[in-house]
Amino acid sequence: MTVPTDEQLKELAEGYILNTYAPPGLTSYLYEEQADPDDDTTCHIYTTEWPKPDEEALSSWEIVATEIELVTVEERDDEAREWTVLVEALVTIRDYEEEEDEDEEKEDEDLEPQSRSISLYVTSDSKGQLYVVDAEE
């Protein structure tokens, strides 16, 4: 078994954030689940990258920019082939719901970046191929 270096883990984490988790240009829509699968009158919400033509989104936002500030390997379990990588990033988001309330569209440079700490859980398959299992803030 080949053990990945910290640099390999950091490179994977940075690429995952910039290309999958928070890629600039990604627009997301928030919807309320219409069906009540648990039949308990709770509200279930979900996000999607595609607008639904037959429903009005509760909210929508676009990632304008993502800047990686720091990437560190937090935990290593080489025998179990499990690693935790922490990514500190500045993510600039345009919230379309807020802009509707203000009746004025902000320019990209007027938007404030948000500091995000994102933990990535990385594993590898039997061939040594690294991949992200989960990510959370």
Coordinates of N, CA and C in Angstrom, one line a residue:
M1 N 0.8 -1.2 0.0 CA 0.0 0.0 0.0 C 0.9 1.3 0.0
T2 N 0.6 2.2 -0.9 CA 1.3 3.4 -1.0 C 0.6 4.4 -0.1
V3 N 1.3 5.1 0.8 CA 0.8 6.1 1.7 C 0.9 7.4 1.0
P4 N -0.1 8.2 0.9 CA 0.0 9.5 0.3 C 0.7 10.5 1.2
T5 N 1.4 11.4 0.5 CA 2.1 12.5 1.2 C 1.1 13.6 1.6
D6 N 1.5 14.4 2.5 CA 0.7 15.5 2.9 C 0.4 16.4 1.7
E7 N 1.4 16.6 0.8 CA 1.2 17.4 -0.4 C 0.1 16.8 -1.3
Q8 N 0.1 15.5 -1.5 CA -0.9 14.9 -2.3 C -2.3 15.1 -1.7
L9 N -2.4 14.9 -0.4 CA -3.7 15.1 0.2 C -4.2 16.6 0.1
K10 N -3.2 17.5 0.3 CA -3.6 18.9 0.2 C -4.0 19.3 -1.3
E11 N -3.3 18.7 -2.2 CA -3.6 19.0 -3.6 C -5.0 18.5 -4.0
L12 N -5.3 17.3 -3.5 CA -6.7 16.7 -3.7 C -7.7 17.6 -3.1
A13 N -7.5 18.0 -1.8 CA -8.5 18.8 -1.1 C -8.7 20.2 -1.8
E14 N -7.7 20.8 -2.2 CA -7.8 22.1 -2.9 C -8.6 21.9 -4.2
G15 N -8.3 20.9 -5.0 CA -9.0 20.7 -6.2 C -10.4 20.4 -6.0
Y16 N -10.7 19.6 -4.9 CA -12.1 19.3 -4.6 C -12.9 20.5 -4.3
I17 N -12.4 21.4 -3.5 CA -13.1 22.6 -3.1 C -13.3 23.5 -4.3
L18 N -12.3 23.7 -5.1 CA -12.4 24.6 -6.3 C -13.2 24.0 -7.4
N19 N -13.3 22.7 -7.5 CA -14.0 22.1 -8.7 C -15.3 21.4 -8.3
T20 N -15.6 21.1 -7.1 CA -16.8 20.3 -6.7 C -17.6 21.0 -5.6
Y21 N -16.9 21.3 -4.5 CA -17.6 21.8 -3.3 C -18.1 23.3 -3.5
A22 N -17.2 24.2 -3.9 CA -17.5 25.6 -4.0 C -16.9 26.2 -5.3
P23 N -17.3 25.6 -6.4 CA -16.7 26.2 -7.7 C -17.3 27.5 -8.0
P24 N -16.5 28.5 -8.4 CA -17.1 29.8 -8.8 C -18.0 29.5 -10.0
G25 N -19.1 30.2 -10.0 CA -20.2 30.1 -11.0 C -21.3 29.1 -10.6
L26 N -21.1 28.4 -9.6 CA -22.1 27.4 -9.2 C -23.3 28.2 -8.6
T27 N -24.5 27.9 -9.1 CA -25.7 28.5 -8.6 C -26.5 27.4 -7.9
S28 N -27.0 27.6 -6.7 CA -27.8 26.6 -6.0 C -29.2 27.2 -5.7
Y29 N -30.2 26.3 -5.6 CA -31.6 26.7 -5.3 C -32.0 25.9 -4.1
L30 N -32.8 26.5 -3.2 CA -33.3 25.9 -2.0 C -34.8 25.7 -2.2
Y31 N -35.2 24.5 -2.0 CA -36.6 24.1 -2.1 C -37.1 23.4 -0.8
E32 N -38.4 23.5 -0.6 CA -39.1 22.8 0.5 C -39.7 21.5 -0.2
E33 N -39.4 20.4 0.5 CA -40.0 19.1 0.0 C -41.5 19.2 0.1
Q34 N -42.2 19.0 -1.0 CA -43.6 19.0 -1.0 C -44.3 17.8 -0.4
A35 N -43.7 16.7 -0.7 CA -44.3 15.4 0.0 C -43.7 15.3 1.4
D36 N -44.5 14.7 2.2 CA -44.0 14.5 3.6 C -43.8 13.0 3.8
P37 N -42.6 12.5 3.4 CA -42.3 11.1 3.4 C -42.4 10.5 4.8
D38 N -42.1 11.2 5.9 CA -42.2 10.7 7.2 C -43.6 10.8 7.8
D39 N -44.5 11.6 7.1 CA -45.9 11.8 7.5 C -45.9 12.3 9.0
D40 N -45.0 13.3 9.3 CA -44.9 13.8 10.6 C -45.0 15.3 10.6
T41 N -45.4 15.9 9.5 CA -45.6 17.3 9.3 C -44.3 18.2 9.5
T42 N -43.2 17.5 9.5 CA -41.9 18.3 9.6 C -41.6 18.9 8.2
C43 N -40.8 19.9 8.2 CA -40.4 20.5 6.9 C -39.1 19.9 6.5
H44 N -39.0 19.5 5.3 CA -37.8 19.0 4.7 C -37.3 19.9 3.6
I45 N -36.1 20.3 3.6 CA -35.6 21.2 2.6 C -34.4 20.5 1.9
Y46 N -34.1 20.9 0.6 CA -33.0 20.4 -0.1 C -32.6 21.4 -1.1
T47 N -31.3 21.3 -1.6 CA -30.8 22.2 -2.6 C -30.5 21.4 -3.8
T48 N -30.6 22.1 -4.9 CA -30.3 21.6 -6.2 C -29.6 22.6 -7.1
E49 N -28.8 22.1 -8.1 CA -28.1 23.1 -8.9 C -29.0 23.5 -10.1
W50 N -30.2 23.0 -10.2 CA -31.0 23.3 -11.4 C -32.3 23.9 -10.9
P51 N -32.8 25.0 -11.4 CA -34.1 25.5 -11.0 C -35.2 24.6 -11.5
K52 N -36.3 24.5 -10.7 CA -37.4 23.7 -11.0 C -38.5 24.6 -11.7
P53 N -38.9 24.3 -12.9 CA -39.8 25.2 -13.5 C -41.2 25.3 -12.9
D54 N -41.6 24.3 -12.1 CA -42.9 24.2 -11.6 C -43.0 24.7 -10.1
E55 N -41.8 25.1 -9.5 CA -41.8 25.5 -8.1 C -41.0 26.7 -8.0
E56 N -41.4 27.6 -7.0 CA -40.6 28.7 -6.7 C -39.6 28.4 -5.6
A57 N -38.3 28.7 -5.9 CA -37.3 28.4 -4.9 C -37.5 29.3 -3.7
L58 N -37.2 28.8 -2.5 CA -37.2 29.6 -1.3 C -36.1 30.6 -1.3
S59 N -34.9 30.2 -1.9 CA -33.8 31.1 -2.0 C -32.9 30.6 -3.1
S60 N -32.0 31.4 -3.6 CA -31.0 31.0 -4.5 C -29.8 31.8 -4.3
W61 N -28.6 31.3 -4.7 CA -27.4 32.0 -4.5 C -26.3 31.4 -5.5
E62 N -25.4 32.3 -5.7 CA -24.3 31.9 -6.7 C -22.9 32.1 -6.0
I63 N -22.0 31.2 -6.2 CA -20.7 31.3 -5.7 C -19.9 32.2 -6.7
V64 N -19.5 33.3 -6.3 CA -18.8 34.3 -7.2 C -17.3 34.0 -7.2
A65 N -16.8 33.7 -6.1 CA -15.3 33.4 -6.0 C -15.0 32.5 -4.8
T66 N -14.0 31.7 -5.0 CA -13.5 30.9 -3.9 C -11.9 31.0 -3.9
E67 N -11.4 31.4 -2.8 CA -10.0 31.6 -2.6 C -9.5 30.7 -1.4
I68 N -8.6 29.8 -1.7 CA -8.1 28.9 -0.7 C -7.0 29.7 0.1
E69 N -7.1 29.7 1.4 CA -6.2 30.4 2.2 C -5.2 29.5 2.8
L70 N -5.6 28.3 3.3 CA -4.7 27.4 4.0 C -5.3 26.0 3.9
V71 N -4.4 25.0 3.7 CA -4.8 23.6 3.7 C -3.9 22.9 4.6
T72 N -4.5 22.1 5.6 CA -3.7 21.4 6.5 C -4.2 20.0 6.6
V73 N -3.3 19.0 6.8 CA -3.7 17.6 7.1 C -3.9 17.5 8.6
E74 N -5.2 17.3 9.0 CA -5.5 17.3 10.5 C -5.3 16.0 11.1
E75 N -5.7 14.9 10.4 CA -5.6 13.6 11.0 C -5.1 12.6 9.9
R76 N -4.3 11.6 10.4 CA -3.8 10.6 9.5 C -4.0 9.2 10.1
D77 N -4.7 8.3 9.4 CA -4.7 6.9 9.8 C -4.3 6.1 8.6
D78 N -3.0 6.0 8.4 CA -2.5 5.4 7.2 C -2.9 3.9 7.1
E79 N -3.0 3.2 8.2 CA -3.4 1.8 8.1 C -4.9 1.6 7.7
A80 N -5.7 2.5 8.1 CA -7.1 2.4 7.7 C -7.4 3.1 6.4
R81 N -6.4 3.8 5.9 CA -6.4 4.6 4.7 C -7.5 5.7 4.8
E82 N -7.5 6.4 5.9 CA -8.4 7.5 6.1 C -7.7 8.8 6.6
W83 N -8.0 9.9 6.0 CA -7.3 11.1 6.4 C -8.3 12.3 6.4
T84 N -8.1 13.2 7.3 CA -8.9 14.4 7.4 C -8.1 15.6 7.0
V85 N -8.6 16.4 6.1 CA -7.9 17.6 5.6 C -8.8 18.8 5.9
L86 N -8.2 19.8 6.5 CA -9.0 21.1 6.7 C -8.6 22.1 5.7
V87 N -9.6 22.7 5.1 CA -9.4 23.8 4.1 C -10.0 25.0 4.7
E88 N -9.2 26.1 4.8 CA -9.6 27.4 5.1 C -9.8 28.2 3.8
A89 N -11.0 28.7 3.5 CA -11.2 29.4 2.3 C -12.1 30.6 2.5
L90 N -11.9 31.5 1.6 CA -12.8 32.7 1.5 C -13.7 32.4 0.3
V91 N -15.0 32.4 0.6 CA -16.0 32.1 -0.4 C -16.9 33.4 -0.5
T92 N -17.0 33.9 -1.7 CA -17.9 35.1 -2.0 C -19.1 34.6 -2.6
I93 N -20.3 34.9 -2.0 CA -21.6 34.4 -2.5 C -22.5 35.6 -2.7
R94 N -23.2 35.5 -3.9 CA -24.3 36.4 -4.2 C -25.6 35.8 -3.8
D95 N -26.3 36.4 -2.9 CA -27.6 35.8 -2.4 C -28.7 36.6 -3.2
Y96 N -29.4 35.9 -4.1 CA -30.4 36.6 -4.9 C -31.6 37.0 -4.1
E97 N -31.9 36.3 -3.0 CA -33.0 36.6 -2.1 C -32.8 37.9 -1.5
E98 N -31.6 38.2 -1.0 CA -31.2 39.4 -0.3 C -31.3 40.6 -1.3
E99 N -30.9 40.4 -2.5 CA -30.9 41.4 -3.5 C -32.3 41.8 -3.9
E100 N -33.2 40.9 -4.0 CA -34.6 41.2 -4.3 C -35.1 42.1 -3.2
D101 N -34.8 41.9 -1.9 CA -35.2 42.7 -0.9 C -34.7 44.2 -1.0
E102 N -33.4 44.3 -1.5 CA -32.8 45.6 -1.5 C -33.1 46.3 -2.8
D103 N -33.7 45.7 -3.8 CA -34.0 46.3 -5.1 C -32.7 46.8 -5.8
E104 N -31.6 46.3 -5.5 CA -30.4 46.8 -6.1 C -29.4 45.6 -6.2
E105 N -28.8 45.4 -7.4 CA -27.8 44.3 -7.6 C -26.5 44.8 -7.2
K106 N -25.8 44.1 -6.3 CA -24.4 44.5 -6.0 C -23.4 44.0 -7.0
E107 N -22.4 44.8 -7.2 CA -21.3 44.4 -8.1 C -20.5 43.3 -7.4
D108 N -19.8 42.5 -8.1 CA -19.1 41.4 -7.5 C -18.0 41.9 -6.5
E109 N -17.4 43.0 -6.8 CA -16.4 43.5 -5.9 C -16.9 44.1 -4.7
D110 N -18.2 44.4 -4.6 CA -18.9 44.9 -3.4 C -19.3 43.8 -2.4
L111 N -19.3 42.6 -2.9 CA -19.7 41.5 -2.0 C -18.6 41.1 -1.0
E112 N -19.0 40.8 0.2 CA -18.0 40.4 1.2 C -17.8 38.9 1.2
P113 N -16.5 38.5 1.1 CA -16.2 37.1 1.2 C -16.4 36.6 2.6
Q114 N -16.9 35.3 2.7 CA -17.1 34.7 4.0 C -16.0 33.7 4.2
S115 N -15.5 33.7 5.4 CA -14.5 32.7 5.8 C -15.1 31.4 6.1
R116 N -14.6 30.3 5.5 CA -15.2 29.0 5.7 C -14.1 28.0 6.1
S117 N -14.4 27.1 7.1 CA -13.5 26.1 7.5 C -14.2 24.8 7.0
I118 N -13.6 24.1 6.1 CA -14.2 22.9 5.5 C -13.4 21.7 5.8
S119 N -13.9 20.7 6.5 CA -13.2 19.4 6.7 C -13.6 18.4 5.6
L120 N -12.5 17.9 5.0 CA -12.7 16.9 4.0 C -12.2 15.5 4.5
Y121 N -13.0 14.5 4.3 CA -12.7 13.2 4.7 C -12.3 12.4 3.5
V122 N -11.0 12.0 3.5 CA -10.4 11.4 2.3 C -10.1 9.9 2.6
T123 N -10.3 9.1 1.6 CA -9.9 7.7 1.7 C -9.3 7.2 0.4
S124 N -8.8 6.0 0.4 CA -8.3 5.5 -0.9 C -8.8 4.1 -1.1
D125 N -8.8 3.7 -2.4 CA -9.3 2.4 -2.7 C -8.1 1.4 -2.7
S126 N -8.3 0.2 -3.0 CA -7.2 -0.8 -2.9 C -6.0 -0.5 -3.9
K127 N -6.3 0.3 -4.9 CA -5.2 0.6 -5.8 C -4.5 1.9 -5.5
G128 N -4.9 2.5 -4.4 CA -4.3 3.7 -3.9 C -4.8 5.0 -4.4
Q129 N -5.9 4.9 -5.2 CA -6.6 6.1 -5.7 C -7.3 6.9 -4.6
L130 N -6.9 8.1 -4.4 CA -7.5 9.0 -3.4 C -8.8 9.6 -3.8
Y131 N -9.8 9.7 -2.9 CA -11.0 10.4 -3.2 C -11.7 10.9 -1.9
V132 N -12.5 11.9 -2.1 CA -13.1 12.6 -0.9 C -14.4 11.8 -0.7
V133 N -14.6 11.4 0.6 CA -15.8 10.7 1.0 C -16.9 11.7 1.4
D134 N -16.5 12.7 2.1 CA -17.5 13.7 2.6 C -16.8 15.0 2.9
A135 N -17.5 16.0 2.9 CA -17.0 17.4 3.3 C -18.1 18.1 4.1
E136 N -17.6 18.8 5.1 CA -18.6 19.5 6.0 C -17.9 20.8 6.5
E137 N -18.8 21.7 6.8 CA -18.3 23.0 7.4 C -18.5 23.0 8.9

